[in-house]
């Protein structure tokens, strides 16, 4: 059974707020949004549809997770060409930040390509579980130390297609 944590409506409203905040920040400057696969794909699509500015989208794929435990070892499975990043305003879109290892890896990978600016936008943040200090610029919701699924987030590749965010109740 899945216990709902955030409904579709709550997620939508929060995304609208973030999209407006981003637009206020960037206006008509071009922004390259990097969607991290697979988890952030639902969030990125909804956010970009609500974003009124000049946007591009790129995809990155990293893996670190094994069931419910982070391995700390990050692997890059899909890369981006430097031409798409150098001298551009870049925003990494993440589904959830847990220990912070994934984001640290992503930030270093993108920073090496010399973007004009780099910001982080995450749907969920499990602050209490952070192992390394990472600055996050835009957060959908801060959550407690819970394992959540739905709206892109999986448990062993299941539940990504739920339209809401929930917690598995055993
Ligand atoms: P970190 O490297 O520990 O910050 O892990 C981040 C990644 O772990 C996220 O991008 C997710 O793919 C996965 N993850 C962390 N917590 C959860 C969760 O509660 N549900 C599903 N995936 C999670
Ligand atoms: Mg992820």
Short mmCIF file of N, CA and C in Angstrom, two decimals, residues 104-164:
data_model
loop_
_atom_site.label_atom_id
_atom_site.label_comp_id
_atom_site.label_asym_id
_atom_site.label_seq_id
_atom_site.Cartn_x
_atom_site.Cartn_y
_atom_site.Cartn_z
N UNK A 104 26.97 16.23 -5.86
CA UNK A 104 28.36 16.68 -5.82
C UNK A 104 29.06 16.24 -7.11
N UNK A 105 28.83 15.01 -7.50
CA UNK A 105 29.40 14.47 -8.73
C UNK A 105 28.91 15.28 -9.94
N UNK A 106 27.60 15.53 -9.99
CA UNK A 106 27.01 16.26 -11.13
C UNK A 106 27.54 17.68 -11.20
N UNK A 107 27.63 18.33 -10.05
CA UNK A 107 28.12 19.72 -10.03
C UNK A 107 29.54 19.81 -10.56
N UNK A 108 30.38 18.87 -10.13
CA UNK A 108 31.77 18.88 -10.60
C UNK A 108 31.84 18.60 -12.10
N UNK A 109 31.05 17.65 -12.54
CA UNK A 109 31.03 17.28 -13.96
C UNK A 109 30.63 18.48 -14.83
N UNK A 110 29.59 19.21 -14.42
CA UNK A 110 29.11 20.37 -15.19
C UNK A 110 30.06 21.56 -15.05
N UNK A 111 30.54 21.80 -13.83
CA UNK A 111 31.45 22.93 -13.63
C UNK A 111 32.72 22.82 -14.46
N UNK A 112 33.17 21.61 -14.70
CA UNK A 112 34.35 21.40 -15.54
C UNK A 112 34.12 21.89 -16.97
N UNK A 113 32.85 22.01 -17.38
CA UNK A 113 32.55 22.48 -18.74
C UNK A 113 32.35 23.99 -18.79
N UNK A 114 32.67 24.67 -17.68
CA UNK A 114 32.67 26.13 -17.60
C UNK A 114 31.34 26.80 -17.99
N UNK A 115 30.29 26.49 -17.28
CA UNK A 115 29.03 27.21 -17.54
C UNK A 115 29.15 28.67 -17.07
N UNK A 116 28.27 29.52 -17.56
CA UNK A 116 28.25 30.92 -17.10
C UNK A 116 27.76 30.95 -15.65
N UNK A 117 26.74 30.15 -15.36
CA UNK A 117 26.24 30.01 -13.99
C UNK A 117 25.69 28.60 -13.84
N UNK A 118 25.64 28.14 -12.59
CA UNK A 118 25.11 26.79 -12.36
C UNK A 118 24.26 26.80 -11.10
N UNK A 119 23.01 26.39 -11.24
CA UNK A 119 22.11 26.31 -10.09
C UNK A 119 21.48 24.93 -10.01
N UNK A 120 20.98 24.64 -8.81
CA UNK A 120 20.38 23.33 -8.56
C UNK A 120 18.91 23.50 -8.20
N UNK A 121 18.08 22.70 -8.85
CA UNK A 121 16.66 22.72 -8.55
C UNK A 121 16.22 21.28 -8.28
N UNK A 122 15.73 21.03 -7.08
CA UNK A 122 15.31 19.66 -6.75
C UNK A 122 13.85 19.65 -6.31
N UNK A 123 13.15 18.59 -6.65
CA UNK A 123 11.76 18.48 -6.22
C UNK A 123 11.70 18.20 -4.72
N UNK A 124 12.54 17.28 -4.26
CA UNK A 124 12.51 16.89 -2.85
C UNK A 124 13.90 16.98 -2.24
N UNK A 125 13.94 17.29 -0.96
CA UNK A 125 15.21 17.35 -0.26
C UNK A 125 15.07 16.67 1.10
N UNK A 126 15.91 15.63 1.29
CA UNK A 126 15.93 14.93 2.59
C UNK A 126 17.14 15.47 3.35
N UNK A 127 17.01 16.67 3.85
CA UNK A 127 18.14 17.38 4.46
C UNK A 127 18.82 16.60 5.58
N UNK A 128 18.03 15.91 6.37
CA UNK A 128 18.56 15.21 7.55
C UNK A 128 19.56 14.12 7.19
N UNK A 129 19.53 13.65 5.95
CA UNK A 129 20.41 12.55 5.56
C UNK A 129 21.68 13.00 4.82
N UNK A 130 21.85 14.32 4.72
CA UNK A 130 22.99 14.83 3.96
C UNK A 130 24.32 14.40 4.58
N UNK A 131 25.23 13.88 3.73
CA UNK A 131 26.56 13.47 4.20
C UNK A 131 27.60 14.52 3.83
N UNK A 132 27.32 15.28 2.74
CA UNK A 132 28.25 16.33 2.35
C UNK A 132 27.47 17.61 2.11
N UNK A 133 28.13 18.74 2.36
CA UNK A 133 27.45 20.02 2.24
C UNK A 133 27.27 20.38 0.76
N UNK A 134 26.02 20.67 0.40
CA UNK A 134 25.72 21.02 -0.99
C UNK A 134 24.71 22.15 -0.96
N UNK A 135 24.95 23.18 -1.75
CA UNK A 135 23.98 24.28 -1.80
C UNK A 135 22.90 24.00 -2.82
N UNK A 136 21.66 24.13 -2.39
CA UNK A 136 20.53 23.90 -3.30
C UNK A 136 19.81 25.24 -3.48
N UNK A 137 19.52 25.59 -4.72
CA UNK A 137 18.94 26.91 -5.00
C UNK A 137 17.42 26.91 -4.99
N UNK A 138 16.82 25.87 -5.51
CA UNK A 138 15.35 25.79 -5.55
C UNK A 138 14.92 24.40 -5.08
N UNK A 139 14.00 24.38 -4.11
CA UNK A 139 13.52 23.10 -3.56
C UNK A 139 12.01 23.07 -3.60
N UNK A 140 11.46 21.95 -4.09
CA UNK A 140 10.01 21.77 -4.07
C UNK A 140 9.51 21.59 -2.66
N UNK A 141 9.92 20.50 -2.04
CA UNK A 141 9.51 20.20 -0.67
C UNK A 141 10.67 19.59 0.10
N UNK A 142 10.80 20.02 1.36
CA UNK A 142 11.75 19.35 2.26
C UNK A 142 11.00 18.23 2.95
N UNK A 143 11.58 17.03 2.94
CA UNK A 143 10.87 15.91 3.58
C UNK A 143 11.73 15.26 4.66
N UNK A 144 11.06 14.52 5.54
CA UNK A 144 11.76 13.79 6.60
C UNK A 144 12.50 12.60 6.00
N UNK A 145 13.17 11.87 6.84
CA UNK A 145 13.93 10.71 6.40
C UNK A 145 12.98 9.56 6.07
N UNK A 146 12.36 9.66 4.89
CA UNK A 146 11.39 8.65 4.44
C UNK A 146 11.81 8.19 3.07
N UNK A 147 11.54 6.94 2.73
CA UNK A 147 11.81 6.49 1.37
C UNK A 147 10.54 6.70 0.56
N UNK A 148 10.60 7.60 -0.41
CA UNK A 148 9.40 7.97 -1.17
C UNK A 148 9.44 7.42 -2.60
N UNK A 149 8.26 7.24 -3.14
CA UNK A 149 8.15 6.76 -4.53
C UNK A 149 7.07 7.56 -5.26
N UNK A 150 7.05 7.41 -6.58
CA UNK A 150 6.03 8.06 -7.40
C UNK A 150 6.54 9.32 -8.05
N UNK A 151 5.80 9.78 -9.06
CA UNK A 151 6.15 11.00 -9.78
C UNK A 151 7.63 10.96 -10.24
N UNK A 152 8.03 9.80 -10.76
CA UNK A 152 9.40 9.63 -11.24
C UNK A 152 10.29 8.83 -10.32
N UNK A 153 9.98 8.86 -9.03
CA UNK A 153 10.85 8.16 -8.06
C UNK A 153 10.49 6.68 -7.97
N UNK A 154 11.51 5.86 -7.86
CA UNK A 154 11.27 4.41 -7.88
C UNK A 154 11.76 3.70 -6.64
N UNK A 155 11.22 2.50 -6.46
CA UNK A 155 11.84 1.53 -5.57
C UNK A 155 12.06 0.30 -6.46
N UNK A 156 13.31 -0.02 -6.75
CA UNK A 156 13.67 -1.09 -7.68
C UNK A 156 12.91 -0.97 -9.01
N UNK A 157 12.91 0.23 -9.56
CA UNK A 157 12.29 0.55 -10.87
C UNK A 157 10.76 0.51 -10.88
N UNK A 158 10.15 0.32 -9.74
CA UNK A 158 8.69 0.30 -9.67
C UNK A 158 8.18 1.65 -9.17
N UNK A 159 6.92 1.91 -9.43
CA UNK A 159 6.15 3.06 -8.91
C UNK A 159 6.45 4.41 -9.58
N UNK A 160 7.35 4.47 -10.55
CA UNK A 160 7.68 5.78 -11.14
C UNK A 160 6.46 6.47 -11.73
N UNK A 161 5.52 5.67 -12.23
CA UNK A 161 4.37 6.24 -12.95
C UNK A 161 3.22 6.68 -12.05
N UNK A 162 3.36 6.59 -10.74
CA UNK A 162 2.30 7.14 -9.88
C UNK A 162 2.25 8.65 -10.08
N UNK A 163 1.06 9.24 -10.18
CA UNK A 163 1.00 10.69 -10.42
C UNK A 163 1.22 11.52 -9.15
N UNK A 164 1.36 10.87 -8.02
CA UNK A 164 1.59 11.57 -6.74
C UNK A 164 2.86 11.02 -6.09
#
